[in-house]
GROMACS .gro file of C-alpha atoms in nm:
model
  495
    1MET     CA    1   4.335   2.182  -5.345
    2ASP     CA    2   4.449   2.461  -5.579
    3GLU     CA    3   4.391   2.833  -5.557
    4ASP     CA    4   4.076   2.826  -5.768
    5ASP     CA    5   3.922   2.567  -5.535
    6LEU     CA    6   3.997   2.788  -5.235
    7GLU     CA    7   3.816   3.078  -5.395
    8VAL     CA    8   3.507   2.865  -5.454
    9GLN     CA    9   3.502   2.770  -5.085
   10GLY     CA   10   3.457   3.133  -4.979
   11PRO     CA   11   3.162   3.273  -4.779
   12TRP     CA   12   2.917   3.243  -5.066
   13GLY     CA   13   3.003   2.881  -5.141
   14CYS     CA   14   2.886   2.766  -4.798
   15HIS     CA   15   2.533   2.902  -4.847
   16PRO     CA   16   2.295   2.623  -4.960
   17GLU     CA   17   2.095   2.854  -5.186
   18TRP     CA   18   2.394   3.017  -5.354
   19GLY     CA   19   2.596   2.706  -5.436
   20ASP     CA   20   2.959   2.743  -5.542
   21ALA     CA   21   2.956   3.105  -5.661
   22PRO     CA   22   2.858   3.444  -5.518
   23PRO     CA   23   2.506   3.560  -5.606
   24ASP     CA   24   2.466   3.813  -5.880
   25VAL     CA   25   2.463   4.163  -5.731
   26GLY     CA   26   2.161   4.235  -5.943
   27ASP     CA   27   1.974   3.948  -5.775
   28LEU     CA   28   2.047   4.094  -5.432
   29ASP     CA   29   1.929   4.435  -5.543
   30ASP     CA   30   1.606   4.277  -5.668
   31LEU     CA   31   1.548   4.126  -5.325
   32VAL     CA   32   1.628   4.450  -5.146
   33SER     CA   33   1.402   4.651  -5.375
   34LEU     CA   34   1.104   4.454  -5.250
   35ALA     CA   35   1.145   4.634  -4.916
   36TYR     CA   36   1.333   4.953  -5.009
   37PRO     CA   37   1.351   5.190  -5.302
   38THR     CA   38   1.722   5.180  -5.394
   39THR     CA   39   1.736   5.561  -5.377
   40GLN     CA   40   1.685   5.537  -4.998
   41LEU     CA   41   1.980   5.303  -4.939
   42PRO     CA   42   2.345   5.408  -4.902
   43ASP     CA   43   2.602   5.253  -5.135
   44GLY     CA   44   2.860   5.141  -4.877
   45TYR     CA   45   2.855   4.784  -4.738
   46ALA     CA   46   2.864   4.886  -4.370
   47ASP     CA   47   2.610   5.165  -4.410
   48ARG     CA   48   2.367   4.943  -4.597
   49LEU     CA   49   2.408   4.660  -4.344
   50ARG     CA   50   2.341   4.912  -4.066
   51VAL     CA   51   2.008   4.996  -4.228
   52PHE     CA   52   1.910   4.627  -4.241
   53VAL     CA   53   2.016   4.560  -3.880
   54ASP     CA   54   1.837   4.872  -3.757
   55ASP     CA   55   1.520   4.740  -3.918
   56VAL     CA   56   1.559   4.408  -3.736
   57VAL     CA   57   1.607   4.587  -3.403
   58GLU     CA   58   1.305   4.808  -3.467
   59ASP     CA   59   1.082   4.513  -3.550
   60TRP     CA   60   1.213   4.325  -3.245
   61SER     CA   61   1.108   4.614  -3.021
   62GLU     CA   62   0.773   4.640  -3.198
   63ALA     CA   63   0.714   4.268  -3.135
   64ALA     CA   64   0.756   4.331  -2.763
   65ILE     CA   65   0.519   4.628  -2.780
   66ARG     CA   66   0.263   4.416  -2.966
   67ALA     CA   67   0.302   4.140  -2.707
   68ALA     CA   68   0.213   4.389  -2.434
   69GLY     CA   69  -0.093   4.499  -2.627
   70LEU     CA   70  -0.195   4.138  -2.683
   71ALA     CA   71  -0.167   4.065  -2.310
   72ARG     CA   72  -0.407   4.353  -2.235
   73LYS     CA   73  -0.655   4.225  -2.497
   74ILE     CA   74  -0.640   3.866  -2.377
   75ASP     CA   75  -0.707   3.976  -2.021
   76ARG     CA   76  -0.992   4.202  -2.129
   77ALA     CA   77  -1.154   3.906  -2.305
   78ARG     CA   78  -1.100   3.687  -1.998
   79VAL     CA   79  -1.264   3.939  -1.766
   80TRP     CA   80  -1.567   3.965  -1.997
   81SER     CA   81  -1.594   3.586  -2.030
   82GLU     CA   82  -1.640   3.565  -1.652
   83THR     CA   83  -1.949   3.787  -1.651
   84SER     CA   84  -2.187   3.515  -1.775
   85ASP     CA   85  -2.227   3.136  -1.768
   86GLU     CA   86  -2.431   3.139  -2.089
   87PHE     CA   87  -2.214   2.871  -2.251
   88VAL     CA   88  -2.239   2.624  -1.959
   89ASP     CA   89  -2.536   2.386  -1.943
   90PRO     CA   90  -2.786   2.550  -1.707
   91ASN     CA   91  -2.925   2.210  -1.609
   92ALA     CA   92  -2.589   2.058  -1.518
   93PRO     CA   93  -2.566   1.975  -1.144
   94LEU     CA   94  -2.266   2.199  -1.079
   95SER     CA   95  -2.166   2.392  -0.770
   96THR     CA   96  -2.089   2.762  -0.801
   97ALA     CA   97  -1.716   2.691  -0.800
   98GLU     CA   98  -1.752   2.418  -1.062
   99ARG     CA   99  -1.965   2.641  -1.284
  100THR     CA  100  -1.705   2.918  -1.259
  101ALA     CA  101  -1.432   2.672  -1.351
  102TRP     CA  102  -1.626   2.558  -1.658
  103MET     CA  103  -1.680   2.919  -1.764
  104ALA     CA  104  -1.302   2.962  -1.760
  105ARG     CA  105  -1.258   2.634  -1.947
  106VAL     CA  106  -1.494   2.746  -2.223
  107PHE     CA  107  -1.295   3.067  -2.271
  108THR     CA  108  -0.964   2.880  -2.274
  109THR     CA  109  -1.079   2.624  -2.530
  110GLU     CA  110  -1.234   2.897  -2.747
  111LEU     CA  111  -0.906   3.087  -2.754
  112ALA     CA  112  -0.705   2.769  -2.812
  113VAL     CA  113  -0.904   2.669  -3.119
  114GLN     CA  114  -0.912   3.016  -3.271
  115LEU     CA  115  -0.536   3.069  -3.220
  116THR     CA  116  -0.445   2.707  -3.310
  117LEU     CA  117  -0.286   2.656  -2.968
  118SER     CA  118  -0.303   2.361  -2.737
  119GLU     CA  119  -0.540   2.408  -2.447
  120THR     CA  120  -0.240   2.411  -2.214
  121GLY     CA  121  -0.067   2.674  -2.427
  122ALA     CA  122  -0.376   2.894  -2.435
  123GLY     CA  123  -0.424   2.859  -2.060
  124LYS     CA  124  -0.062   2.957  -2.001
  125ARG     CA  125  -0.097   3.269  -2.215
  126ILE     CA  126  -0.416   3.367  -2.033
  127ALA     CA  127  -0.248   3.325  -1.695
  128GLU     CA  128   0.058   3.523  -1.810
  129SER     CA  129  -0.162   3.806  -1.937
  130ARG     CA  130  -0.355   3.817  -1.612
  131MET     CA  131  -0.038   3.847  -1.406
  132LEU     CA  132   0.113   4.112  -1.632
  133VAL     CA  133  -0.198   4.331  -1.629
  134HIS     CA  134  -0.291   4.294  -1.263
  135GLU     CA  135   0.034   4.232  -1.075
  136LEU     CA  136   0.353   4.293  -1.272
  137HIS     CA  137   0.290   4.650  -1.380
  138GLY     CA  138   0.659   4.737  -1.418
  139THR     CA  139   0.719   4.439  -1.645
  140LEU     CA  140   0.418   4.525  -1.860
  141GLU     CA  141   0.539   4.885  -1.891
  142ALA     CA  142   0.890   4.774  -1.991
  143LEU     CA  143   0.737   4.540  -2.249
  144SER     CA  144   0.510   4.819  -2.378
  145LEU     CA  145   0.818   5.039  -2.434
  146GLY     CA  146   1.009   4.763  -2.612
  147LEU     CA  147   1.278   4.762  -2.343
  148ILE     CA  148   1.255   4.386  -2.281
  149SER     CA  149   1.139   4.093  -2.490
  150TYR     CA  150   0.841   3.873  -2.413
  151ALA     CA  151   1.092   3.597  -2.328
  152HIS     CA  152   1.225   3.821  -2.047
  153ALA     CA  153   0.871   3.889  -1.932
  154GLN     CA  154   0.796   3.516  -1.920
  155VAL     CA  155   1.097   3.457  -1.694
  156ILE     CA  156   0.969   3.722  -1.452
  157ILE     CA  157   0.615   3.579  -1.468
  158ASP     CA  158   0.734   3.222  -1.410
  159GLN     CA  159   0.948   3.310  -1.108
  160ALA     CA  160   0.705   3.563  -0.960
  161GLY     CA  161   0.426   3.306  -0.987
  162THR     CA  162   0.610   3.081  -0.741
  163LEU     CA  163   0.624   3.360  -0.481
  164PRO     CA  164   0.348   3.462  -0.240
  165ALA     CA  165   0.150   3.758  -0.377
  166GLU     CA  166   0.298   3.998  -0.121
  167ALA     CA  167   0.654   3.922  -0.234
  168ARG     CA  168   0.605   3.967  -0.609
  169ALA     CA  169   0.638   4.346  -0.631
  170GLY     CA  170   0.972   4.343  -0.450
  171PHE     CA  171   1.097   4.062  -0.673
  172GLU     CA  172   0.994   4.249  -0.987
  173ASP     CA  173   1.173   4.566  -0.879
  174ALA     CA  174   1.488   4.368  -0.804
  175VAL     CA  175   1.512   4.185  -1.136
  176LEU     CA  176   1.386   4.435  -1.393
  177ASP     CA  177   1.713   4.628  -1.403
  178VAL     CA  178   1.895   4.304  -1.485
  179ALA     CA  179   1.642   4.220  -1.757
  180TYR     CA  180   1.737   4.535  -1.947
  181ARG     CA  181   2.100   4.423  -1.975
  182VAL     CA  182   2.108   4.041  -1.992
  183PRO     CA  183   1.987   3.795  -2.259
  184ALA     CA  184   1.680   3.596  -2.156
  185GLY     CA  185   1.873   3.270  -2.108
  186ARG     CA  186   2.121   3.423  -1.864
  187PHE     CA  187   1.851   3.638  -1.708
  188ARG     CA  188   1.671   3.325  -1.592
  189HIS     CA  189   1.967   3.231  -1.372
  190ALA     CA  190   1.968   3.576  -1.213
  191ALA     CA  191   1.591   3.565  -1.160
  192VAL     CA  192   1.607   3.222  -0.995
  193LYS     CA  193   1.878   3.343  -0.754
  194MET     CA  194   1.674   3.652  -0.665
  195ARG     CA  195   1.363   3.443  -0.615
  196GLU     CA  196   1.551   3.218  -0.372
  197ARG     CA  197   1.678   3.520  -0.180
  198LEU     CA  198   1.338   3.687  -0.149
  199HIS     CA  199   1.111   3.388  -0.092
  200PRO     CA  200   0.960   3.418   0.256
  201ASP     CA  201   0.883   3.046   0.296
  202SER     CA  202   1.139   2.794   0.415
  203ILE     CA  203   1.297   2.564   0.160
  204LYS     CA  204   1.145   2.269   0.348
  205ASP     CA  205   0.792   2.400   0.298
  206ARG     CA  206   0.862   2.482  -0.067
  207ALA     CA  207   1.004   2.136  -0.132
  208LYS     CA  208   0.689   1.978   0.010
  209THR     CA  209   0.469   2.195  -0.212
  210ALA     CA  210   0.681   2.129  -0.521
  211ALA     CA  211   0.675   1.752  -0.461
  212ALA     CA  212   0.299   1.758  -0.497
  213GLU     CA  213   0.355   1.851  -0.865
  214ARG     CA  214   0.564   1.542  -0.943
  215ARG     CA  215   0.477   1.376  -1.274
  216PHE     CA  216   0.597   1.147  -1.552
  217VAL     CA  217   0.551   1.264  -1.912
  218LEU     CA  218   0.593   1.113  -2.259
  219GLU     CA  219   0.704   1.342  -2.544
  220PRO     CA  220   0.710   1.181  -2.892
  221ASP     CA  221   1.000   1.284  -3.116
  222LEU     CA  222   1.109   1.210  -3.473
  223ASP     CA  223   1.241   0.893  -3.639
  224GLY     CA  224   1.077   0.641  -3.409
  225MET     CA  225   1.210   0.802  -3.091
  226ALA     CA  226   1.059   0.975  -2.788
  227TRP     CA  227   1.157   1.148  -2.463
  228LEU     CA  228   1.050   1.047  -2.114
  229HIS     CA  229   1.048   1.330  -1.859
  230GLN     CA  230   1.010   1.279  -1.487
  231TYR     CA  231   0.966   1.562  -1.238
  232LEU     CA  232   1.051   1.441  -0.888
  233PRO     CA  233   1.249   1.537  -0.576
  234VAL     CA  234   1.615   1.598  -0.654
  235THR     CA  235   1.735   1.335  -0.407
  236GLN     CA  236   1.536   1.068  -0.587
  237ALA     CA  237   1.649   1.196  -0.926
  238GLN     CA  238   2.014   1.181  -0.826
  239ALA     CA  239   1.974   0.835  -0.676
  240ILE     CA  240   1.806   0.706  -0.993
  241PHE     CA  241   2.069   0.859  -1.218
  242ARG     CA  242   2.356   0.721  -1.009
  243ARG     CA  243   2.201   0.375  -0.997
  244VAL     CA  244   2.148   0.368  -1.373
  245THR     CA  245   2.500   0.501  -1.428
  246GLY     CA  246   2.649   0.242  -1.193
  247VAL     CA  247   2.478  -0.045  -1.375
  248ALA     CA  248   2.576   0.101  -1.713
  249ARG     CA  249   2.940   0.130  -1.608
  250SER     CA  250   2.939  -0.230  -1.484
  251MET     CA  251   2.842  -0.337  -1.835
  252GLN     CA  252   3.139  -0.164  -2.000
  253HIS     CA  253   3.406  -0.403  -2.123
  254PRO     CA  254   3.631  -0.425  -2.430
  255GLY     CA  255   3.368  -0.606  -2.635
  256GLU     CA  256   3.084  -0.363  -2.553
  257ALA     CA  257   3.021  -0.130  -2.849
  258ARG     CA  258   2.760   0.090  -2.680
  259THR     CA  259   2.859   0.427  -2.535
  260LEU     CA  260   2.793   0.509  -2.171
  261ALA     CA  261   2.502   0.731  -2.276
  262GLN     CA  262   2.350   0.446  -2.477
  263LEU     CA  263   2.402   0.201  -2.192
  264ARG     CA  264   2.231   0.438  -1.948
  265SER     CA  265   1.933   0.458  -2.181
  266ASP     CA  266   1.914   0.078  -2.223
  267VAL     CA  267   1.946   0.015  -1.849
  268ALA     CA  268   1.679   0.273  -1.761
  269ALA     CA  269   1.442   0.119  -2.018
  270ALA     CA  270   1.507  -0.228  -1.877
  271LEU     CA  271   1.443  -0.114  -1.522
  272LEU     CA  272   1.116   0.055  -1.615
  273MET     CA  273   0.983  -0.203  -1.859
  274GLU     CA  274   1.117  -0.524  -1.709
  275GLY     CA  275   1.154  -0.459  -1.337
  276ILE     CA  276   1.500  -0.615  -1.318
  277PRO     CA  277   1.555  -0.791  -0.983
  278GLU     CA  278   1.798  -0.618  -0.753
  279ASP     CA  279   2.046  -0.906  -0.735
  280ALA     CA  280   2.079  -0.912  -1.112
  281LEU     CA  281   2.205  -0.555  -1.102
  282MET     CA  282   2.464  -0.613  -0.831
  283ASP     CA  283   2.837  -0.646  -0.890
  284GLY     CA  284   2.816  -0.624  -1.265
  285ALA     CA  285   2.590  -0.929  -1.288
  286TYR     CA  286   2.345  -0.743  -1.513
  287ARG     CA  287   2.537  -0.810  -1.833
  288HIS     CA  288   2.528  -1.184  -1.764
  289ALA     CA  289   2.176  -1.201  -1.626
  290GLY     CA  290   2.013  -1.311  -1.950
  291ALA     CA  291   2.244  -1.603  -2.005
  292LYS     CA  292   2.150  -1.953  -1.887
  293ASN     CA  293   2.395  -2.191  -1.735
  294LYS     CA  294   2.422  -2.554  -1.837
  295HIS     CA  295   2.136  -2.646  -1.603
  296GLY     CA  296   1.902  -2.397  -1.775
  297LYS     CA  297   1.899  -2.162  -1.478
  298ASN     CA  298   1.948  -1.789  -1.506
  299SER     CA  299   2.301  -1.688  -1.410
  300GLY     CA  300   2.196  -1.346  -1.283
  301GLY     CA  301   2.069  -1.480  -0.954
  302LYS     CA  302   1.778  -1.679  -0.816
  303ASN     CA  303   1.502  -1.527  -1.024
  304ASN     CA  304   1.293  -1.835  -1.097
  305GLY     CA  305   1.050  -1.779  -0.819
  306GLY     CA  306   1.290  -1.784  -0.524
  307LYS     CA  307   1.319  -1.506  -0.273
  308ASN     CA  308   1.513  -1.203  -0.379
  309GLY     CA  309   1.539  -0.891  -0.166
  310GLY     CA  310   1.209  -0.963   0.003
  311GLY     CA  311   1.013  -1.029  -0.317
  312LYS     CA  312   0.960  -1.297  -0.578
  313HIS     CA  313   1.068  -1.262  -0.940
  314LYS     CA  314   1.021  -1.490  -1.235
  315SER     CA  315   1.245  -1.472  -1.539
  316SER     CA  316   1.237  -1.641  -1.875
  317GLY     CA  317   1.610  -1.585  -1.913
  318LYS     CA  318   1.549  -1.457  -2.267
  319ARG     CA  319   1.691  -1.130  -2.395
  320GLN     CA  320   1.564  -0.862  -2.628
  321GLY     CA  321   1.813  -0.607  -2.757
  322GLY     CA  322   2.068  -0.704  -2.490
  323VAL     CA  323   1.814  -0.668  -2.207
  324PRO     CA  324   1.679  -0.952  -1.987
  325ASN     CA  325   1.302  -1.010  -1.989
  326TRP     CA  326   1.185  -0.958  -1.629
  327GLY     CA  327   0.886  -0.804  -1.465
  328ILE     CA  328   0.553  -0.655  -1.561
  329ARG     CA  329   0.457  -0.630  -1.927
  330PRO     CA  330   0.287  -0.307  -2.032
  331HIS     CA  331   0.003  -0.321  -2.287
  332VAL     CA  332   0.073  -0.138  -2.615
  333PHE     CA  333  -0.098  -0.170  -2.953
  334VAL     CA  334   0.105  -0.205  -3.272
  335THR     CA  335  -0.062  -0.222  -3.615
  336VAL     CA  336   0.124  -0.421  -3.881
  337PRO     CA  337   0.020  -0.447  -4.248
  338VAL     CA  338   0.002  -0.810  -4.360
  339GLY     CA  339   0.259  -0.754  -4.635
  340THR     CA  340   0.503  -0.610  -4.384
  341LEU     CA  341   0.458  -0.899  -4.141
  342MET     CA  342   0.517  -1.152  -4.422
  343GLY     CA  343   0.830  -0.970  -4.539
  344ARG     CA  344   0.675  -0.875  -4.874
  345SER     CA  345   0.650  -0.503  -4.799
  346GLU     CA  346   0.841  -0.233  -4.612
  347GLU     CA  347   0.525  -0.035  -4.533
  348PRO     CA  348   0.562   0.114  -4.182
  349GLY     CA  349   0.365  -0.014  -3.886
  350GLN     CA  350   0.170   0.212  -3.649
  351LEU     CA  351   0.244   0.240  -3.277
  352GLU     CA  352  -0.040   0.353  -3.051
  353GLY     CA  353  -0.006   0.715  -2.942
  354TYR     CA  354   0.299   0.774  -3.162
  355GLY     CA  355   0.255   0.700  -3.531
  356PRO     CA  356   0.467   0.525  -3.795
  357ILE     CA  357   0.752   0.293  -3.699
  358ASP     CA  358   0.989   0.120  -3.942
  359ALA     CA  359   0.894  -0.216  -4.086
  360ASP     CA  360   1.171  -0.411  -3.911
  361THR     CA  361   1.067  -0.280  -3.569
  362ALA     CA  362   0.700  -0.353  -3.643
  363ARG     CA  363   0.780  -0.711  -3.746
  364ASP     CA  364   0.997  -0.762  -3.439
  365LEU     CA  365   0.730  -0.633  -3.201
  366ALA     CA  366   0.456  -0.839  -3.361
  367ALA     CA  367   0.664  -1.156  -3.341
  368LYS     CA  368   0.847  -1.124  -3.010
  369ALA     CA  369   0.699  -0.868  -2.775
  370PRO     CA  370   0.429  -1.022  -2.555
  371TRP     CA  371   0.325  -0.687  -2.413
  372PHE     CA  372   0.216  -0.558  -2.756
  373THR     CA  373  -0.128  -0.639  -2.898
  374ARG     CA  374  -0.075  -0.722  -3.264
  375ILE     CA  375  -0.336  -0.593  -3.506
  376LEU     CA  376  -0.298  -0.692  -3.870
  377THR     CA  377  -0.446  -0.490  -4.155
  378HIS     CA  378  -0.480  -0.538  -4.527
  379PRO     CA  379  -0.241  -0.299  -4.708
  380GLU     CA  380  -0.512  -0.159  -4.939
  381THR     CA  381  -0.849  -0.184  -4.768
  382GLY     CA  382  -0.747  -0.126  -4.407
  383ILE     CA  383  -0.983  -0.406  -4.297
  384VAL     CA  384  -0.888  -0.546  -3.958
  385LEU     CA  385  -0.779  -0.906  -4.008
  386SER     CA  386  -0.657  -1.026  -3.669
  387TYR     CA  387  -0.611  -0.906  -3.314
  388GLY     CA  388  -0.390  -1.195  -3.209
  389LYS     CA  389  -0.541  -1.515  -3.072
  390ASP     CA  390  -0.422  -1.456  -2.719
  391ARG     CA  391  -0.611  -1.125  -2.687
  392TYR     CA  392  -0.922  -1.175  -2.898
  393ARG     CA  393  -1.228  -1.135  -2.673
  394PRO     CA  394  -1.543  -0.980  -2.831
  395PRO     CA  395  -1.670  -0.714  -2.803
  396LYS     CA  396  -1.330  -0.582  -2.705
  397ASP     CA  397  -1.227  -0.600  -3.072
  398LEU     CA  398  -1.419  -0.282  -3.158
  399ARG     CA  399  -1.265  -0.097  -2.864
  400ASP     CA  400  -0.919  -0.212  -2.966
  401TRP     CA  401  -0.976  -0.096  -3.324
  402LEU     CA  402  -1.099   0.245  -3.208
  403THR     CA  403  -0.792   0.279  -2.987
  404LEU     CA  404  -0.572   0.226  -3.290
  405ARG     CA  405  -0.782   0.441  -3.519
  406ASP     CA  406  -0.791   0.741  -3.288
  407GLY     CA  407  -0.447   0.719  -3.130
  408THR     CA  408  -0.519   1.002  -2.886
  409CYS     CA  409  -0.809   1.199  -2.747
  410ARG     CA  410  -0.988   1.345  -3.049
  411TYR     CA  411  -1.022   1.698  -2.911
  412PRO     CA  412  -0.810   1.945  -3.115
  413GLY     CA  413  -0.455   1.954  -2.981
  414CYS     CA  414  -0.503   1.697  -2.705
  415GLY     CA  415  -0.229   1.433  -2.696
  416ARG     CA  416  -0.356   1.202  -2.421
  417PRO     CA  417  -0.325   0.841  -2.551
  418ALA     CA  418  -0.655   0.684  -2.652
  419SER     CA  419  -0.597   0.394  -2.415
  420GLU     CA  420  -0.625   0.640  -2.123
  421THR     CA  421  -0.950   0.802  -2.239
  422ASP     CA  422  -1.324   0.736  -2.260
  423ILE     CA  423  -1.505   0.606  -2.568
  424ASP     CA  424  -1.779   0.859  -2.636
  425HIS     CA  425  -2.094   0.827  -2.848
  426THR     CA  426  -2.075   1.131  -3.076
  427GLN     CA  427  -2.454   1.128  -3.094
  428ASP     CA  428  -2.562   1.035  -2.743
  429ALA     CA  429  -2.701   0.684  -2.708
  430GLN     CA  430  -2.998   0.820  -2.514
  431TYR     CA  431  -3.093   1.017  -2.827
  432GLY     CA  432  -3.063   0.720  -3.061
  433GLY     CA  433  -2.691   0.724  -3.132
  434PRO     CA  434  -2.574   0.378  -3.243
  435THR     CA  435  -2.283   0.191  -3.088
  436ASN     CA  436  -2.070   0.151  -3.398
  437GLU     CA  437  -1.744   0.275  -3.543
  438SER     CA  438  -1.900   0.575  -3.717
  439ASN     CA  439  -2.051   0.710  -3.394
  440LEU     CA  440  -1.769   0.640  -3.147
  441ALA     CA  441  -1.452   0.830  -3.068
  442HIS     CA  442  -1.205   0.861  -2.783
  443LEU     CA  443  -1.225   1.169  -2.559
  444CYS     CA  444  -1.025   1.222  -2.242
  445ARG     CA  445  -1.239   1.285  -1.936
  446PRO     CA  446  -1.199   1.668  -1.934
  447HIS     CA  447  -1.292   1.698  -2.304
  448HIS     CA  448  -1.568   1.440  -2.267
  449LEU     CA  449  -1.720   1.663  -1.999
  450LEU     CA  450  -1.656   1.974  -2.212
  451LYS     CA  451  -1.876   1.821  -2.483
  452HIS     CA  452  -2.160   1.739  -2.244
  453LEU     CA  453  -2.153   2.036  -2.005
  454THR     CA  454  -2.087   2.332  -2.235
  455ALA     CA  455  -2.199   2.480  -2.565
  456TRP     CA  456  -1.927   2.302  -2.762
  457LYS     CA  457  -2.077   2.081  -3.037
  458LEU     CA  458  -1.932   1.766  -3.194
  459THR     CA  459  -2.028   1.585  -3.513
  460GLN     CA  460  -1.863   1.285  -3.679
  461LYS     CA  461  -1.820   1.271  -4.054
  462PRO     CA  462  -1.745   0.965  -4.268
  463GLY     CA  463  -1.402   0.816  -4.215
  464GLY     CA  464  -1.390   0.894  -3.844
  465VAL     CA  465  -1.337   1.268  -3.904
  466LEU     CA  466  -1.460   1.482  -3.614
  467LYS     CA  467  -1.583   1.839  -3.649
  468TRP     CA  468  -1.579   2.053  -3.334
  469SER     CA  469  -1.776   2.377  -3.321
  470SER     CA  470  -1.699   2.628  -3.047
  471PRO     CA  471  -1.961   2.837  -2.865
  472LEU     CA  472  -1.861   3.139  -3.077
  473GLY     CA  473  -1.880   2.946  -3.405
  474ALA     CA  474  -1.513   2.858  -3.467
  475THR     CA  475  -1.458   2.510  -3.609
  476ALA     CA  476  -1.174   2.258  -3.585
  477ILE     CA  477  -1.133   1.925  -3.760
  478THR     CA  478  -0.951   1.623  -3.617
  479THR     CA  479  -0.868   1.316  -3.824
  480PRO     CA  480  -0.790   0.957  -3.719
  481ASP     CA  481  -0.433   0.837  -3.674
  482ILE     CA  482  -0.512   0.539  -3.896
  483GLU     CA  483  -0.742   0.537  -4.196
  484PRO     CA  484  -1.066   0.355  -4.115
  485VAL     CA  485  -1.209   0.052  -4.292
  486LYS     CA  486  -1.265   0.107  -4.665
  487ASN     CA  487  -1.482  -0.076  -4.916
  488GLY     CA  488  -1.460  -0.446  -4.986
  489PRO     CA  489  -1.315  -0.739  -4.798
  490PRO     CA  490  -0.951  -0.824  -4.876
  491ASP     CA  491  -0.816  -1.140  -5.026
  492ILE     CA  492  -0.649  -1.289  -4.720
  493PRO     CA  493  -0.354  -1.513  -4.804
  494PRO     CA  494  -0.335  -1.845  -4.621
  495PHE     CA  495  -0.114  -1.860  -4.314
   0.00000   0.00000   0.00000
């Protein structure tokens, strides 16, 4: 590389918008002039940069001040929403406590739709605002003065919310001084330590309370991937991680190309999906468990119906992706265009509750995975062609199609998989609503009840499009995951 090349690789050359040369000074001045008259800016580099940075700091403080004002307004709206049950069905057989809960639910959903938030996100903001206004006065004041960011305030709210009401004021006083000086990420560590020190309950009692919140959550990600999160007691979490790690390490050998992280992931998936028998995981036997010996028996142990650790396990001895096929098969829908299945197209398939998956994965699942229900569609019309002979049982076909079409609960922002929800008649059957595709949609139980017990209104438009109207007149549209049936039957090739 010569000297000229080095000059091109300077600070401007690494900026994607500026390419291999510095920007024209005139271009920069044009950008700056949008915000400042040039007569108000100093000529020196440092002095001009100071002006720009000062503006960032000022706006950062103003954002905190606005967040404090927003918290007050949210709480004011909440308080007013609790003065009347006008938007809850007066004829619904609800107790006083249930009616109050539905009043709160109506306000939360109204705010969620109007702010384009999830219902959980709106509920969290309402709860945060309530605590700031009514309990954490010092935090609200610091936020109002721009002395801390809303991220700092959220740390205080989160930790204070786990304390008994009588301990919150003392906790707030103890941590606020730290919040002024420490970035929010580091401040969380300090706040957690202070919370532990000031909590009046024993750690045994707190552990019991926390364990009641245990859960298992799916979070879809990009490129055909997803995260699984499990919240559980730390002793169980450590035991699970060590067991998975131990099995993964037993599989490492010179010919194994997978990293330890990849092996952990594959082992955990096998344990959850396949229920691998205990003896097949012992003493490194896992990596051989899928192989059959010359007598056709599985070499990983007696898994063909014999006793194993007090239980019975059956194994086909087959492998998928380097993992033995043991245990319970979950039920998942995968939609595969006919052209993709026949190898004539690379059009993606659709996985229930997730979305598009690559053509190779879709073909593999349709051909080999017995726990997936295969649904074939014509690439142009979207007409359902087959549900797989082993699972075709009318009238379940319509329910299966709706599960694929909707993907999730059809309330705005709700991500609960359709297979875990109710199928609702958009126009109630008791009022003449037909039982057909254009009048059915999946709603999870809470949003199903929201439709029937409150002033929320739902209509279904052609193509499976749902229009929700809030009690205050806001509207939200939800669309199907998969385009519904279009005009004309397809020309189905012979199989």
